[in-house]
Tab-separated table of C-alpha atoms and ligand atoms in Angstrom:
chain	number	residue	atom	x	y	z
A	12	MET	CA	95.261	105.727	83.143
A	13	SER	CA	95.885	107.156	87.005
A	14	ASP	CA	98.578	109.750	87.592
A	15	LYS	CA	100.427	107.029	89.845
A	16	LYS	CA	100.882	104.921	86.518
A	17	GLN	CA	102.083	107.605	84.808
A	18	PHE	CA	104.635	108.006	87.167
A	19	THR	CA	106.003	104.516	87.402
A	20	SER	CA	108.672	104.389	84.056
A	21	PRO	CA	110.877	108.050	85.318
A	22	ARG	CA	110.380	106.631	88.925
A	23	LYS	CA	112.606	103.185	87.653
A	24	LEU	CA	115.093	105.780	86.136
A	25	ASP	CA	115.680	108.243	89.486
A	26	HIS	CA	115.915	105.318	91.635
A	27	LEU	CA	118.564	103.561	89.739
A	28	ARG	CA	120.846	107.170	89.493
A	29	ILE	CA	120.254	107.904	92.861
A	30	CYS	CA	121.752	104.471	93.746
A	31	ALA	CA	124.082	104.117	91.878
A	32	GLU	CA	125.133	108.320	92.460
A	33	GLU	CA	124.780	109.496	96.107
A	34	ALA	CA	125.058	107.264	99.666
A	35	VAL	CA	121.997	105.683	100.155
A	36	GLU	CA	123.054	102.640	102.367
A	37	SER	CA	122.583	102.666	106.302
A	38	GLY	CA	122.981	100.123	109.066
A	39	ASP	CA	124.564	97.405	109.999
A	40	ALA	CA	123.768	94.091	108.411
A	41	GLY	CA	125.883	92.697	111.451
A	42	PHE	CA	128.167	91.052	109.691
A	43	GLY	CA	130.907	92.639	111.202
A	44	SER	CA	130.309	91.093	114.206
A	45	ILE	CA	131.170	87.354	112.706
A	46	ARG	CA	134.205	86.471	112.305
A	47	PHE	CA	134.982	82.257	110.798
A	48	VAL	CA	137.474	80.853	113.877
A	49	HIS	CA	140.743	80.364	111.546
A	50	ASN	CA	141.516	76.996	110.591
A	51	ALA	CA	145.225	76.864	110.838
A	52	LEU	CA	145.543	73.308	109.663
A	53	PRO	CA	142.611	73.049	106.985
A	54	GLU	CA	143.657	69.831	105.065
A	55	CYS	CA	142.109	70.976	101.806
A	56	ASP	CA	143.217	71.970	98.729
A	57	ARG	CA	141.887	75.417	97.449
A	58	GLY	CA	141.809	73.958	93.294
A	59	ALA	CA	139.398	71.712	94.878
A	60	ILE	CA	136.358	74.045	96.678
A	61	ASP	CA	133.303	73.802	94.504
A	62	LEU	CA	130.717	76.725	95.121
A	63	SER	CA	127.736	74.963	94.484
A	64	ALA	CA	124.664	75.542	95.872
A	65	ARG	CA	121.053	73.823	95.539
A	66	PHE	CA	118.289	76.348	95.530
A	67	LEU	CA	114.369	75.483	94.755
A	68	ASP	CA	115.621	72.245	92.878
A	69	HIS	CA	118.251	73.573	90.401
A	70	THR	CA	122.059	73.452	91.165
A	71	PHE	CA	123.502	76.465	90.859
A	72	PRO	CA	127.613	77.014	90.126
A	73	SER	CA	127.986	79.882	92.620
A	74	PRO	CA	126.028	80.994	95.714
A	75	LEU	CA	125.632	84.367	94.633
A	76	PHE	CA	122.379	85.774	92.977
A	77	ILE	CA	121.696	88.904	91.272
A	78	SER	CA	119.039	90.714	93.472
A	79	ALA	CA	116.129	92.532	91.814
A	80	MET	CA	117.160	95.923	90.433
A	81	THR	CA	115.772	97.232	87.269
A	82	GLY	CA	113.787	97.447	83.677
A	83	GLY	CA	110.648	99.828	83.292
A	84	HIS	CA	112.179	102.872	81.438
A	85	GLU	CA	114.330	102.065	78.134
A	86	GLU	CA	117.813	103.866	79.566
A	87	THR	CA	117.456	100.418	82.185
A	88	LYS	CA	117.469	97.996	79.453
A	89	GLU	CA	120.826	97.819	79.051
A	90	VAL	CA	121.811	97.770	82.815
A	91	ASN	CA	119.471	94.197	83.108
A	92	ALA	CA	121.095	93.438	79.535
A	93	ARG	CA	124.868	93.689	81.282
A	94	LEU	CA	123.277	91.689	84.650
A	95	ALA	CA	122.071	88.997	82.357
A	96	ARG	CA	124.946	88.431	80.254
A	97	ALA	CA	126.872	87.669	83.835
A	98	ALA	CA	124.195	85.407	85.337
A	99	GLU	CA	124.691	83.480	82.141
A	100	ARG	CA	128.434	83.993	82.231
A	101	TYR	CA	128.484	83.030	85.877
A	102	GLY	CA	125.480	80.241	85.766
A	103	THR	CA	123.924	82.727	89.000
A	104	GLY	CA	121.031	83.419	89.672
A	105	MET	CA	119.004	86.805	88.631
A	106	GLY	CA	116.008	88.660	90.004
A	107	VAL	CA	114.589	91.776	87.372
A	108	GLY	CA	113.066	94.524	89.487
A	109	SER	CA	109.394	95.577	89.735
A	110	GLN	CA	108.207	94.811	86.169
A	111	ARG	CA	104.804	97.063	87.390
A	112	ALA	CA	105.707	99.514	84.211
A	113	ALA	CA	106.171	97.057	81.720
A	114	LEU	CA	102.445	95.632	83.009
A	115	GLU	CA	101.187	98.778	82.434
A	116	ASN	CA	102.448	100.019	79.263
A	117	ASP	CA	103.979	97.301	76.746
A	118	LYS	CA	106.198	99.354	75.036
A	119	LEU	CA	108.862	98.549	78.187
A	120	GLU	CA	108.304	94.693	77.877
A	121	ASP	CA	111.806	94.348	76.106
A	122	THR	CA	113.472	96.723	79.157
A	123	PHE	CA	112.669	93.066	81.180
A	124	SER	CA	112.992	90.427	78.471
A	125	ILE	CA	115.985	91.368	77.472
A	126	VAL	CA	117.131	89.468	80.168
A	127	ARG	CA	115.966	85.900	78.564
A	128	ASP	CA	117.490	87.146	75.580
A	129	GLU	CA	120.670	87.627	76.770
A	130	ALA	CA	120.773	84.527	79.529
A	131	PRO	CA	118.508	81.667	77.839
A	132	HIS	CA	120.147	79.491	80.563
A	133	ALA	CA	119.973	80.475	83.662
A	134	PHE	CA	117.507	80.805	87.071
A	135	LEU	CA	115.885	84.264	86.463
A	136	VAL	CA	112.796	85.247	88.601
A	137	ALA	CA	110.580	87.746	87.898
A	138	ASN	CA	108.852	90.771	90.328
A	139	LEU	CA	105.622	92.362	91.708
A	140	GLY	CA	104.795	94.666	94.724
A	141	ALA	CA	102.558	92.620	96.612
A	142	VAL	CA	100.292	95.448	96.352
A	143	GLN	CA	99.757	95.446	92.568
A	144	LEU	CA	99.041	91.616	93.564
A	145	ARG	CA	96.744	92.789	95.352
A	146	ASP	CA	95.101	94.994	92.947
A	147	HIS	CA	96.115	93.223	89.872
A	148	GLY	CA	96.089	89.022	90.673
A	149	ILE	CA	97.063	86.428	89.316
A	150	GLU	CA	96.754	87.730	85.404
A	151	TRP	CA	99.529	90.245	86.354
A	152	ALA	CA	101.585	87.178	88.183
A	153	GLU	CA	101.315	85.431	84.666
A	154	ARG	CA	102.151	88.128	82.807
A	155	ALA	CA	105.218	88.938	84.072
A	156	VAL	CA	106.822	85.069	84.408
A	157	SER	CA	105.636	84.630	80.737
A	158	MET	CA	107.528	88.129	80.226
A	159	ILE	CA	110.841	86.702	81.103
A	160	GLU	CA	109.759	82.910	80.644
A	161	ALA	CA	110.905	82.970	84.686
A	162	ASP	CA	111.627	80.336	86.541
A	163	ALA	CA	110.236	81.782	89.947
A	164	LEU	CA	108.534	85.248	90.769
A	165	ALA	CA	109.266	87.312	93.584
A	166	ILE	CA	106.502	88.873	95.244
A	167	HIS	CA	107.792	92.164	96.850
A	168	LEU	CA	107.242	93.966	100.237
A	169	ASN	CA	108.297	97.320	100.486
A	170	PHE	CA	106.389	99.247	102.882
A	171	LEU	CA	108.733	101.102	104.113
A	172	GLN	CA	108.993	102.542	100.680
A	173	GLU	CA	105.678	102.987	99.939
A	174	ALA	CA	105.199	104.760	103.234
A	175	ILE	CA	107.682	107.576	102.112
A	176	GLN	CA	106.754	107.916	97.960
A	177	PRO	CA	104.652	110.290	97.001
A	178	GLU	CA	102.351	108.778	95.355
A	179	GLY	CA	103.279	105.562	97.800
A	180	ASP	CA	100.421	102.692	98.415
A	181	HIS	CA	99.204	103.347	102.236
A	182	ASN	CA	97.170	100.374	102.247
A	183	ALA	CA	98.025	97.152	102.764
A	184	ILE	CA	95.320	95.371	103.351
A	185	GLY	CA	95.067	92.343	101.566
A	186	CYS	CA	97.982	91.319	100.410
A	187	PHE	CA	98.871	88.397	102.793
A	188	ALA	CA	95.717	87.049	101.035
A	189	ALA	CA	96.521	87.617	97.533
A	190	ILE	CA	100.382	85.974	98.496
A	191	GLU	CA	98.007	83.111	99.730
A	192	SER	CA	95.562	82.580	96.878
A	193	LEU	CA	98.388	83.443	95.122
A	194	CYS	CA	100.659	80.378	95.944
A	195	ARG	CA	97.213	78.042	96.029
A	196	GLU	CA	96.323	78.745	92.245
A	197	PHE	CA	100.241	78.979	90.833
A	198	SER	CA	102.377	76.580	89.333
A	199	THR	CA	105.390	79.081	89.631
A	200	PRO	CA	107.403	79.241	92.351
A	201	VAL	CA	106.447	81.874	94.707
A	202	ILE	CA	109.643	83.908	96.819
A	203	VAL	CA	108.693	86.853	99.352
A	204	LYS	CA	110.349	89.290	99.348
A	205	GLU	CA	111.729	92.226	101.435
A	206	THR	CA	113.806	95.054	99.565
A	207	GLY	CA	115.732	95.967	103.238
A	208	CYS	CA	114.280	96.197	106.236
A	209	GLY	CA	113.869	92.333	107.237
A	210	ILE	CA	111.632	89.613	107.869
A	211	SER	CA	110.680	88.213	110.916
A	212	ALA	CA	110.291	85.291	112.447
A	213	ALA	CA	106.494	85.259	113.012
A	214	THR	CA	106.099	86.736	109.213
A	215	SER	CA	108.152	84.020	107.980
A	216	ARG	CA	105.816	81.691	109.176
A	217	GLN	CA	102.671	83.405	107.799
A	218	CYS	CA	105.112	83.090	104.629
A	219	TRP	CA	105.506	79.589	104.714
A	220	GLY	CA	102.050	78.877	105.924
A	221	ALA	CA	100.527	80.635	102.971
A	222	GLY	CA	102.720	77.537	100.981
A	223	VAL	CA	105.433	79.903	99.893
A	224	SER	CA	108.736	78.553	97.883
A	225	ALA	CA	110.951	80.475	98.890
A	226	ILE	CA	111.939	84.600	101.028
A	227	ASP	CA	114.397	86.399	100.535
A	228	ILE	CA	114.782	88.252	103.583
A	229	GLY	CA	116.068	91.766	101.886
A	230	GLY	CA	117.246	92.534	105.543
A	231	TRP	CA	118.112	95.880	106.647
A	232	GLY	CA	122.269	97.147	106.356
A	233	GLY	CA	122.546	97.515	102.959
A	234	THR	CA	120.712	100.283	100.101
A	235	SER	CA	117.829	101.945	101.836
A	236	TRP	CA	114.831	103.035	100.283
A	237	ALA	CA	114.110	105.489	103.489
A	238	ALA	CA	117.430	106.955	102.279
A	239	VAL	CA	116.572	106.516	97.916
A	240	GLU	CA	113.053	108.074	98.895
A	241	SER	CA	114.325	110.802	101.384
A	242	ILE	CA	117.022	111.728	98.550
A	243	ARG	CA	114.210	111.867	95.733
A	244	ALA	CA	111.971	113.949	97.638
A	245	ARG	CA	114.980	116.269	97.852
A	246	LYS	CA	115.760	117.105	94.875
A	247	SER	CA	111.988	117.699	93.898
A	248	ASN	CA	110.076	120.486	94.370
A	249	ASN	CA	107.182	119.104	94.592
A	250	ALA	CA	104.838	120.059	98.136
A	251	GLY	CA	105.574	118.411	101.397
A	252	ALA	CA	108.978	117.326	99.814
A	253	ARG	CA	110.491	118.937	103.292
A	254	ASN	CA	108.273	116.477	105.427
A	255	LEU	CA	108.805	113.397	102.907
A	256	THR	CA	113.117	114.161	103.131
A	257	ALA	CA	112.383	114.518	107.004
A	258	LEU	CA	110.462	111.049	107.673
A	259	GLY	CA	112.754	109.362	104.802
A	260	GLN	CA	115.866	109.830	107.692
A	261	ASP	CA	114.270	109.538	109.929
A	262	PHE	CA	113.270	105.884	109.120
A	263	SER	CA	116.189	104.938	107.602
A	264	CYS	CA	117.485	102.752	110.755
A	265	TRP	CA	114.376	101.062	110.954
A	266	GLY	CA	114.753	97.039	109.842
A	267	ILE	CA	115.988	94.195	111.250
A	268	PRO	CA	119.398	92.866	110.134
A	269	THR	CA	120.152	91.256	108.034
A	270	VAL	CA	122.034	88.680	110.028
A	271	VAL	CA	119.238	88.583	112.441
A	272	SER	CA	116.382	88.557	110.202
A	273	LEU	CA	118.183	85.150	108.386
A	274	ALA	CA	118.719	83.355	112.112
A	275	GLU	CA	115.028	84.409	112.313
A	276	VAL	CA	113.517	83.379	109.561
A	277	LEU	CA	115.927	79.877	109.368
A	278	ALA	CA	114.397	78.968	112.621
A	279	THR	CA	111.176	78.792	110.502
A	280	GLY	CA	111.904	77.239	107.616
A	281	GLY	CA	113.400	77.208	103.785
A	282	PRO	CA	115.475	77.612	101.376
A	283	VAL	CA	116.249	80.926	102.395
A	284	ILE	CA	118.343	83.399	100.262
A	285	ALA	CA	120.137	86.501	102.373
A	286	SER	CA	120.381	89.333	101.047
A	287	GLY	CA	120.606	93.154	102.396
A	288	GLY	CA	123.415	94.057	103.277
A	289	VAL	CA	126.230	91.188	101.389
A	290	ARG	CA	129.337	93.796	100.430
A	291	SER	CA	131.883	90.723	100.173
A	292	GLY	CA	132.952	87.177	99.042
A	293	MET	CA	133.768	87.041	103.329
A	294	ASP	CA	129.708	88.014	103.932
A	295	ILE	CA	128.630	85.819	101.048
A	296	ALA	CA	130.861	82.663	103.332
A	297	LYS	CA	129.389	83.842	106.275
A	298	ALA	CA	125.473	83.676	105.283
A	299	LEU	CA	126.205	80.358	103.766
A	300	ALA	CA	127.291	79.585	107.188
A	301	LEU	CA	124.422	80.470	109.099
A	302	GLY	CA	122.278	78.535	106.548
A	303	ALA	CA	121.161	80.862	103.585
A	304	ASP	CA	120.683	78.823	100.348
A	305	LEU	CA	121.842	81.753	98.160
A	306	CYS	CA	123.224	85.179	98.861
A	307	GLY	CA	121.658	88.325	97.291
A	308	MET	CA	123.575	91.720	96.150
A	309	ALA	CA	121.525	94.903	94.541
A	310	LEU	CA	123.763	98.195	94.661
A	311	PRO	CA	128.033	96.526	94.799
A	312	LEU	CA	126.614	95.557	91.380
A	313	LEU	CA	124.523	98.159	90.123
A	314	ARG	CA	127.890	100.483	90.014
A	315	PRO	CA	129.787	98.818	87.719
A	316	ALA	CA	127.121	97.257	85.563
A	317	MET	CA	126.228	100.696	84.368
A	318	GLU	CA	129.926	100.804	83.869
A	319	SER	CA	130.743	97.667	81.422
A	320	ASP	CA	130.378	94.473	81.524
A	321	GLU	CA	133.816	93.832	81.887
A	322	ALA	CA	133.677	96.117	85.684
A	323	LEU	CA	130.610	93.956	86.559
A	324	CYS	CA	132.898	90.345	85.495
A	325	SER	CA	135.941	91.580	87.787
A	326	THR	CA	133.517	92.615	90.666
A	327	ILE	CA	131.870	89.043	90.813
A	328	ASP	CA	135.444	87.981	89.847
A	329	ALA	CA	136.712	89.237	93.365
A	330	LEU	CA	133.748	88.438	94.861
A	331	HIS	CA	134.269	84.739	94.282
A	332	GLU	CA	137.869	84.440	95.233
A	333	GLN	CA	137.235	86.356	98.553
A	334	LEU	CA	134.742	83.471	99.185
A	335	MET	CA	137.227	81.290	98.006
A	336	VAL	CA	139.782	81.899	100.365
A	337	THR	CA	137.196	82.070	103.234
A	338	MET	CA	136.405	78.706	102.168
A	339	PHE	CA	140.158	77.217	102.292
A	340	LEU	CA	140.260	79.010	105.553
A	341	THR	CA	137.731	77.131	107.243
A	342	GLY	CA	138.753	73.943	105.730
A	343	SER	CA	135.597	74.175	103.711
A	344	VAL	CA	135.326	71.953	100.403
A	345	ARG	CA	131.935	71.960	99.873
A	346	VAL	CA	129.519	74.900	100.741
A	347	ALA	CA	127.290	72.524	103.197
A	348	ASP	CA	131.189	72.176	105.222
A	349	LEU	CA	131.222	76.010	105.738
A	350	ARG	CA	127.525	75.144	108.120
A	351	LYS	CA	129.841	73.334	110.133
A	352	VAL	CA	132.786	76.152	110.558
A	353	PRO	CA	132.986	77.374	114.305
A	354	LEU	CA	131.439	81.182	114.413
A	355	TYR	CA	132.011	83.883	116.732
A	356	ILE	CA	128.936	85.546	116.623
A	357	THR	CA	129.506	88.986	119.433
A	358	GLY	CA	127.497	92.290	120.583
A	359	MET	CA	124.022	93.164	119.643
A	360	THR	CA	123.940	90.999	116.645
A	361	ARG	CA	124.456	88.073	119.223
A	362	GLN	CA	121.742	89.241	121.628
A	363	MET	CA	118.924	89.783	119.415
A	364	ILE	CA	119.900	86.619	117.636
A	365	ASP	CA	119.514	84.887	120.673
A	366	LYS	CA	116.884	82.437	121.149
A	367	ASP	CA	115.275	83.226	123.745
A	368	ASN	CA	115.034	86.830	122.301
A	369	PRO	CA	110.815	87.250	122.378
A	370	ALA	CA	111.465	88.237	119.218
A	371	ARG	CA	112.013	84.721	117.678
A	372	THR	CA	109.509	82.315	119.281
A	373	ARG	CA	106.900	84.475	120.018
A	374	ARG	CA	104.078	85.290	117.736
B	5	FMN	C1	118.327	100.497	92.121
B	5	FMN	C2	117.385	99.308	92.774
B	5	FMN	C3	116.600	99.486	92.051
B	5	FMN	C4	115.243	97.899	92.898
B	5	FMN	N1	114.064	97.526	92.648
B	5	FMN	C5	113.762	96.651	93.535
B	5	FMN	C6	112.398	95.926	92.542
B	5	FMN	O1	111.815	96.671	91.792
B	5	FMN	N2	112.048	95.275	92.942
B	5	FMN	C7	112.662	94.461	94.882
B	5	FMN	O2	112.206	93.662	94.685
B	5	FMN	N3	113.807	95.170	94.736
B	5	FMN	C8	114.332	95.711	94.572
B	5	FMN	N4	115.777	96.104	94.553
B	5	FMN	C9	115.924	95.654	96.471
B	5	FMN	C10	117.163	94.739	96.391
B	5	FMN	O3	116.789	93.940	95.628
B	5	FMN	C11	117.653	94.032	97.091
B	5	FMN	O4	116.432	93.583	98.083
B	5	FMN	C12	118.480	95.611	98.033
B	5	FMN	O5	118.459	96.512	97.809
B	5	FMN	C13	118.640	95.147	99.098
B	5	FMN	O6	120.078	94.507	98.864
B	5	FMN	P1	121.849	95.448	98.347
B	5	FMN	O7	121.977	95.751	100.064
B	5	FMN	O8	122.775	95.145	98.740
B	5	FMN	O9	121.433	96.525	97.699
B	5	FMN	C14	116.907	97.196	94.290
B	5	FMN	C15	117.626	98.184	94.883
B	5	FMN	C16	118.207	98.529	93.831
B	5	FMN	C17	119.442	99.524	94.452
């Protein structure tokens, strides 16, 4: 077993604790630059509002998606169990964190498979890094899916994090080819997912071309893995930690803001999960209005999930309440109606999503 392998599981716990306890968010996802046009005569019954959403041939009672976070260490099992109980209760989709630790050490499998035990009916998404896919091929993809009886597999892209991790993989060559061959050979839908830097129009075109079933944009403006790894380096006493702490801080500004990434990816195709800095039901409504199919949240659900089932459910109830009020005040009975609602888009977000911006049209 290489050093990298030995450290996957403890690293998972470090990440969870750092995200729960420290300031790990950076940037502006762009939701503050969007305002709905208030409809003073909405002609809509709040009691009739329908939050259901379609994604990959499934109908979900809510457009909220519980983004990939955890598993891979004994102490993460209860957090995954709580997230899964919420997914089962609300009928939301849910992703698990990278399954690498359990693929390396099958004693950790139950920290992931608990989600299927607790959520027998939920749409569950397995998770594997693009580097692990390249290095271990379809065999790991199949094991990840069967471990949780997943409905889809997310291949995560996290090269900013890899660049700042002392044990990170700094060679990205061959990852796209691995995604292409997975899409050719695999019967389970493949979702390509960033983890906080967003996906551009050019990358999304490549992904659709490879045959991916959906894209989760994981844009900038929420949890920053540059910040997480910078804090992790500061807390360690390893040689070189000072440099990595500084490098992480320098790159916490790196990435495509979520709203901009959403506009870029939607211009190339779909379906799309909007995630990265989605922080309220109103943000969910804004992402849906721009065209997202589902909206993923990680950090805002992590802290209540570490506390109790009740704390997690009251967070989700509050999000649904905010989404419903936003729909009511825009006269939107269904999610599809939100897409017709006029929006004000201001400032840098507006400049960046302008259709003449070269980033949207140039490969
Ligand atoms: C504690 C924690 C662990 C995460 N682990 C993973 C992971 O293993 N795989 C992955 O694809 N994304 C992972 N993510 C990224 C999230 O799925 C999401 O893309 C990102 O945090 C942006 O969403 P947010 O701003 O709502 O947190 C993790 C996020 C958090 C907070």
